[in-house]
Structure formats: C-alpha cells, structure tokens
Amino acid sequence: KNSTPTLFDGAVFALVPPEPIDFELIEKIKSLILPAGFSKLVYATADEHDRMIAFTSQMAHVVSNAFIKSSTAKDLGVAISAGSYKDLTRVARLNPAMWSELFMENKVCLLKELTLTGELLEASGRKLRLFSCFLCRDYPTGISTLPIRIACTSSRFTGIIH
C-alpha cells in the first residue's frame, strides 16, 4: 500500500561505513541498492549523516506538523487547501511515536536546524514589517524574479509594494 516499484528511483543512498572501511562490503552494498533505483551512493560520517537527516527529513516533519497545528489550519480546514499546502503537510501525521523517538535521537542536529530556520523566518518577518519590497532577493536564483505584492499600511505609506 505505501510502496511502489519506483519508490527509490533517482534517490540518493547515504551509507555510513564502519571504520576501517571494508571496500569489498561497500561494493556488495552498491550491487544491491543501485538496482532498486537509487541514482547514487554517497558516503558520510555518522555526524554528517545526522546533520543531513535533521535538515532533509526531520525539519520537513517539524514544519509540516507546525502547519497542521496552526490556528489558521484549524479555522480554514482543507476547504481552500492549495497544492503547496498539501505537499508541505503530507508527512505531518506519519507515525508520530516513531518520529518523536527519531527527533530525540538526533536532537542536537535538529535543534540547530530549528534555530537556523527560526532565525531565517524571523528575518523574513522583519523584512515584511519594514515593508521590504525585495523579500525574495535573498533566496536562490529564480525565486528572485517572482513578482511580490505586499499590502502595506502605516502612518507614512498606504498601498501596494511591487
């Protein structure tokens, strides 16, 4: 039910080999995972792996859970749910007991990512409060070309910033 033959197509397999590295074992592992559809095998230390998982997986679960628990989500429900919201919240309810345990096992790396992301969100909020019309200029190329319209009202300005 939760699997497909193409589940791993194009995915990257991260391997944390034991020290000393047994290259014969790594070749055997490679011969097993690449036919499953993985695009490549990357090697990482345990610390690198934990940092990658905190950023690429655990943060998605934390943010997804925050979205579905917000008062706006509760007030509006899914009546006006857009595709981006559905994409973002897809993982929110996946096995909360397991994810709680994984969060605790990797709490140092996860807390660091939460702090960094919180700082970036705060910076975005500060920009909005200061009527920054160039909110997207700090994001990757491509996003900066999107038109931004921010409705503003203050004692010195009322209108739309483009």
PDB file of C-alpha atoms in Angstrom:
ATOM      1  CA  LYS A   1       0.000   0.000   0.000  1.00  0.00           C
ATOM      2  CA  ASN A   2       2.786   2.508   0.901  1.00  0.00           C
ATOM      3  CA  SER A   3       5.314   1.334  -1.644  1.00  0.00           C
ATOM      4  CA  THR A   4       5.752   1.405  -5.388  1.00  0.00           C
ATOM      5  CA  PRO A   5       8.251  -0.243  -7.725  1.00  0.00           C
ATOM      6  CA  THR A   6       9.710   3.204  -8.430  1.00  0.00           C
ATOM      7  CA  LEU A   7       9.915   4.336  -4.786  1.00  0.00           C
ATOM      8  CA  PHE A   8      13.695   4.846  -4.853  1.00  0.00           C
ATOM      9  CA  ASP A   9      14.067   5.982  -8.470  1.00  0.00           C
ATOM     10  CA  GLY A  10      16.553   8.843  -8.536  1.00  0.00           C
ATOM     11  CA  ALA A  11      17.034   8.823  -4.763  1.00  0.00           C
ATOM     12  CA  VAL A  12      20.438   9.077  -3.130  1.00  0.00           C
ATOM     13  CA  PHE A  13      21.523   6.317  -0.745  1.00  0.00           C
ATOM     14  CA  ALA A  14      23.645   7.579   2.153  1.00  0.00           C
ATOM     15  CA  LEU A  15      25.975   4.994   3.618  1.00  0.00           C
ATOM     16  CA  VAL A  16      27.823   5.385   6.907  1.00  0.00           C
ATOM     17  CA  PRO A  17      30.537   2.748   6.638  1.00  0.00           C
ATOM     18  CA  PRO A  18      32.201   1.395   9.752  1.00  0.00           C
ATOM     19  CA  GLU A  19      35.858   2.123  10.373  1.00  0.00           C
ATOM     20  CA  PRO A  20      38.044   0.728   8.922  1.00  0.00           C
ATOM     21  CA  ILE A  21      36.210   0.863   5.599  1.00  0.00           C
ATOM     22  CA  ASP A  22      35.662  -2.541   4.027  1.00  0.00           C
ATOM     23  CA  PHE A  23      35.613  -1.708   0.308  1.00  0.00           C
ATOM     24  CA  GLU A  24      34.536  -5.229  -0.647  1.00  0.00           C
ATOM     25  CA  LEU A  25      31.450  -4.859   1.569  1.00  0.00           C
ATOM     26  CA  ILE A  26      30.715  -1.445   0.055  1.00  0.00           C
ATOM     27  CA  GLU A  27      30.788  -2.935  -3.457  1.00  0.00           C
ATOM     28  CA  LYS A  28      28.308  -5.617  -2.336  1.00  0.00           C
ATOM     29  CA  ILE A  29      26.022  -2.971  -0.869  1.00  0.00           C
ATOM     30  CA  LYS A  30      26.275  -0.966  -4.080  1.00  0.00           C
ATOM     31  CA  SER A  31      25.316  -4.007  -6.141  1.00  0.00           C
ATOM     32  CA  LEU A  32      22.172  -4.378  -4.016  1.00  0.00           C
ATOM     33  CA  ILE A  33      20.984  -0.781  -3.840  1.00  0.00           C
ATOM     34  CA  LEU A  34      21.625   0.555  -7.337  1.00  0.00           C
ATOM     35  CA  PRO A  35      19.205  -1.931  -8.998  1.00  0.00           C
ATOM     36  CA  ALA A  36      16.498  -0.687  -6.588  1.00  0.00           C
ATOM     37  CA  GLY A  37      16.570   2.605  -8.478  1.00  0.00           C
ATOM     38  CA  PHE A  38      18.920   4.716  -6.387  1.00  0.00           C
ATOM     39  CA  SER A  39      20.804   7.183  -8.550  1.00  0.00           C
ATOM     40  CA  LYS A  40      23.970   7.108  -6.494  1.00  0.00           C
ATOM     41  CA  LEU A  41      25.610   6.109  -3.270  1.00  0.00           C
ATOM     42  CA  VAL A  42      27.196   8.745  -1.040  1.00  0.00           C
ATOM     43  CA  TYR A  43      29.440   8.153   1.929  1.00  0.00           C
ATOM     44  CA  ALA A  44      29.102  10.088   5.152  1.00  0.00           C
ATOM     45  CA  THR A  45      30.391  10.050   8.677  1.00  0.00           C
ATOM     46  CA  ALA A  46      27.831   9.480  11.411  1.00  0.00           C
ATOM     47  CA  ASP A  47      27.878  13.212  12.221  1.00  0.00           C
ATOM     48  CA  GLU A  48      27.410  14.204   8.565  1.00  0.00           C
ATOM     49  CA  HIS A  49      24.536  11.737   8.272  1.00  0.00           C
ATOM     50  CA  ASP A  50      22.804  13.138  11.367  1.00  0.00           C
ATOM     51  CA  ARG A  51      23.128  16.700  10.043  1.00  0.00           C
ATOM     52  CA  MET A  52      21.758  15.659   6.633  1.00  0.00           C
ATOM     53  CA  ILE A  53      18.812  13.819   8.200  1.00  0.00           C
ATOM     54  CA  ALA A  54      17.982  16.729  10.511  1.00  0.00           C
ATOM     55  CA  PHE A  55      17.871  19.101   7.549  1.00  0.00           C
ATOM     56  CA  THR A  56      16.414  16.963   4.742  1.00  0.00           C
ATOM     57  CA  SER A  57      13.926  14.832   6.664  1.00  0.00           C
ATOM     58  CA  GLN A  58      13.268  15.797  10.259  1.00  0.00           C
ATOM     59  CA  MET A  59      12.821  19.519   9.560  1.00  0.00           C
ATOM     60  CA  ALA A  60      10.165  18.650   6.961  1.00  0.00           C
ATOM     61  CA  HIS A  61       8.230  16.747   9.632  1.00  0.00           C
ATOM     62  CA  VAL A  62       8.555  19.529  12.203  1.00  0.00           C
ATOM     63  CA  VAL A  63       7.419  22.218   9.753  1.00  0.00           C
ATOM     64  CA  SER A  64       4.618  20.017   8.427  1.00  0.00           C
ATOM     65  CA  ASN A  65       3.332  19.417  11.948  1.00  0.00           C
ATOM     66  CA  ALA A  66       3.510  23.121  12.768  1.00  0.00           C
ATOM     67  CA  PHE A  67       1.418  23.919   9.706  1.00  0.00           C
ATOM     68  CA  ILE A  68      -1.384  21.483  10.503  1.00  0.00           C
ATOM     69  CA  LYS A  69      -1.460  22.589  14.149  1.00  0.00           C
ATOM     70  CA  SER A  70      -1.692  26.311  13.386  1.00  0.00           C
ATOM     71  CA  SER A  71      -4.900  28.117  14.285  1.00  0.00           C
ATOM     72  CA  THR A  72      -5.291  29.125  10.624  1.00  0.00           C
ATOM     73  CA  ALA A  73      -5.288  25.485   9.515  1.00  0.00           C
ATOM     74  CA  LYS A  74      -7.851  24.647  12.172  1.00  0.00           C
ATOM     75  CA  ASP A  75     -10.062  27.611  11.239  1.00  0.00           C
ATOM     76  CA  LEU A  76      -9.896  27.137   7.469  1.00  0.00           C
ATOM     77  CA  GLY A  77      -9.538  23.379   7.257  1.00  0.00           C
ATOM     78  CA  VAL A  78      -8.842  21.998   3.805  1.00  0.00           C
ATOM     79  CA  ALA A  79     -11.607  23.967   2.080  1.00  0.00           C
ATOM     80  CA  ILE A  80      -9.117  26.233   0.314  1.00  0.00           C
ATOM     81  CA  SER A  81      -6.113  23.967   0.508  1.00  0.00           C
ATOM     82  CA  ALA A  82      -3.674  24.638  -2.299  1.00  0.00           C
ATOM     83  CA  GLY A  83      -1.219  22.170  -3.779  1.00  0.00           C
ATOM     84  CA  SER A  84       1.727  23.628  -1.894  1.00  0.00           C
ATOM     85  CA  TYR A  85      -0.078  23.193   1.426  1.00  0.00           C
ATOM     86  CA  LYS A  86      -0.909  19.586   0.558  1.00  0.00           C
ATOM     87  CA  ASP A  87       2.707  18.928  -0.429  1.00  0.00           C
ATOM     88  CA  LEU A  88       4.003  20.506   2.768  1.00  0.00           C
ATOM     89  CA  THR A  89       1.612  18.697   5.115  1.00  0.00           C
ATOM     90  CA  ARG A  90       1.657  15.253   3.503  1.00  0.00           C
ATOM     91  CA  VAL A  91       4.060  13.847   6.094  1.00  0.00           C
ATOM     92  CA  ALA A  92       2.560  15.530   9.168  1.00  0.00           C
ATOM     93  CA  ARG A  93       0.666  12.540  10.507  1.00  0.00           C
ATOM     94  CA  LEU A  94       3.126   9.777   9.659  1.00  0.00           C
ATOM     95  CA  ASN A  95       3.784   7.645  12.739  1.00  0.00           C
ATOM     96  CA  PRO A  96       4.143  10.365  15.424  1.00  0.00           C
ATOM     97  CA  ALA A  97       5.593   7.946  18.001  1.00  0.00           C
ATOM     98  CA  MET A  98       8.390   6.888  15.669  1.00  0.00           C
ATOM     99  CA  TRP A  99       9.183  10.477  14.632  1.00  0.00           C
ATOM    100  CA  SER A 100       9.237  11.658  18.228  1.00  0.00           C
ATOM    101  CA  GLU A 101      11.804   8.978  19.001  1.00  0.00           C
ATOM    102  CA  LEU A 102      13.882   9.893  15.945  1.00  0.00           C
ATOM    103  CA  PHE A 103      13.785  13.578  16.921  1.00  0.00           C
ATOM    104  CA  MET A 104      15.106  12.748  20.384  1.00  0.00           C
ATOM    105  CA  GLU A 105      17.862  10.545  18.974  1.00  0.00           C
ATOM    106  CA  ASN A 106      19.047  13.415  16.766  1.00  0.00           C
ATOM    107  CA  LYS A 107      18.063  16.354  18.953  1.00  0.00           C
ATOM    108  CA  VAL A 108      21.411  18.199  18.785  1.00  0.00           C
ATOM    109  CA  CYS A 109      21.355  18.445  14.985  1.00  0.00           C
ATOM    110  CA  LEU A 110      17.599  19.031  14.837  1.00  0.00           C
ATOM    111  CA  LEU A 111      17.732  21.840  17.405  1.00  0.00           C
ATOM    112  CA  LYS A 112      20.493  23.511  15.405  1.00  0.00           C
ATOM    113  CA  GLU A 113      18.382  23.378  12.222  1.00  0.00           C
ATOM    114  CA  LEU A 114      15.299  24.620  14.080  1.00  0.00           C
ATOM    115  CA  THR A 115      17.295  27.558  15.423  1.00  0.00           C
ATOM    116  CA  LEU A 116      18.731  28.439  11.997  1.00  0.00           C
ATOM    117  CA  THR A 117      15.339  28.151  10.303  1.00  0.00           C
ATOM    118  CA  GLY A 118      13.678  30.172  13.054  1.00  0.00           C
ATOM    119  CA  GLU A 119      16.237  32.925  12.542  1.00  0.00           C
ATOM    120  CA  LEU A 120      15.539  32.959   8.795  1.00  0.00           C
ATOM    121  CA  LEU A 121      11.781  33.102   9.381  1.00  0.00           C
ATOM    122  CA  GLU A 122      12.256  35.945  11.851  1.00  0.00           C
ATOM    123  CA  ALA A 123      14.391  37.791   9.319  1.00  0.00           C
ATOM    124  CA  SER A 124      11.628  37.400   6.721  1.00  0.00           C
ATOM    125  CA  GLY A 125       9.133  38.760   9.229  1.00  0.00           C
ATOM    126  CA  ARG A 126      11.363  41.739   9.951  1.00  0.00           C
ATOM    127  CA  LYS A 127      11.605  42.442   6.236  1.00  0.00           C
ATOM    128  CA  LEU A 128       7.836  42.344   5.887  1.00  0.00           C
ATOM    129  CA  ARG A 129       7.412  44.633   8.880  1.00  0.00           C
ATOM    130  CA  LEU A 130       9.877  47.058   7.334  1.00  0.00           C
ATOM    131  CA  PHE A 131       7.954  46.992   4.034  1.00  0.00           C
ATOM    132  CA  SER A 132      10.781  45.345   2.150  1.00  0.00           C
ATOM    133  CA  CYS A 133       9.740  45.127  -1.471  1.00  0.00           C
ATOM    134  CA  PHE A 134      12.679  42.874  -2.222  1.00  0.00           C
ATOM    135  CA  LEU A 135      11.772  39.997   0.104  1.00  0.00           C
ATOM    136  CA  CYS A 136      12.908  37.396  -2.405  1.00  0.00           C
ATOM    137  CA  ARG A 137      16.319  38.856  -3.163  1.00  0.00           C
ATOM    138  CA  ASP A 138      17.952  36.639  -0.521  1.00  0.00           C
ATOM    139  CA  TYR A 139      16.559  33.429  -1.976  1.00  0.00           C
ATOM    140  CA  PRO A 140      18.069  31.219  -4.691  1.00  0.00           C
ATOM    141  CA  THR A 141      18.195  32.461  -8.279  1.00  0.00           C
ATOM    142  CA  GLY A 142      14.870  32.073  -9.991  1.00  0.00           C
ATOM    143  CA  ILE A 143      12.749  32.903  -6.987  1.00  0.00           C
ATOM    144  CA  SER A 144      14.015  36.480  -7.044  1.00  0.00           C
ATOM    145  CA  THR A 145      12.237  37.002 -10.363  1.00  0.00           C
ATOM    146  CA  LEU A 146       8.796  36.311  -8.875  1.00  0.00           C
ATOM    147  CA  PRO A 147       6.600  39.388  -8.519  1.00  0.00           C
ATOM    148  CA  ILE A 148       5.988  40.281  -4.886  1.00  0.00           C
ATOM    149  CA  ARG A 149       2.980  42.343  -3.861  1.00  0.00           C
ATOM    150  CA  ILE A 150       2.736  43.315  -0.226  1.00  0.00           C
ATOM    151  CA  ALA A 151      -0.209  45.314   1.094  1.00  0.00           C
ATOM    152  CA  CYS A 152       1.131  47.941   3.492  1.00  0.00           C
ATOM    153  CA  THR A 153      -0.466  50.465   5.802  1.00  0.00           C
ATOM    154  CA  SER A 154       1.482  52.752   8.072  1.00  0.00           C
ATOM    155  CA  SER A 155       1.469  56.377   9.103  1.00  0.00           C
ATOM    156  CA  ARG A 156       3.816  57.147   6.200  1.00  0.00           C
ATOM    157  CA  PHE A 157       2.635  54.773   3.465  1.00  0.00           C
ATOM    158  CA  THR A 158      -0.549  53.091   2.321  1.00  0.00           C
ATOM    159  CA  GLY A 159      -0.618  50.974  -0.797  1.00  0.00           C
ATOM    160  CA  ILE A 160       0.842  48.007  -2.611  1.00  0.00           C
ATOM    161  CA  ILE A 161       4.577  47.441  -2.922  1.00  0.00           C
ATOM    162  CA  HIS A 162       5.561  45.689  -6.155  1.00  0.00           C
TER     163      HIS A 162
END
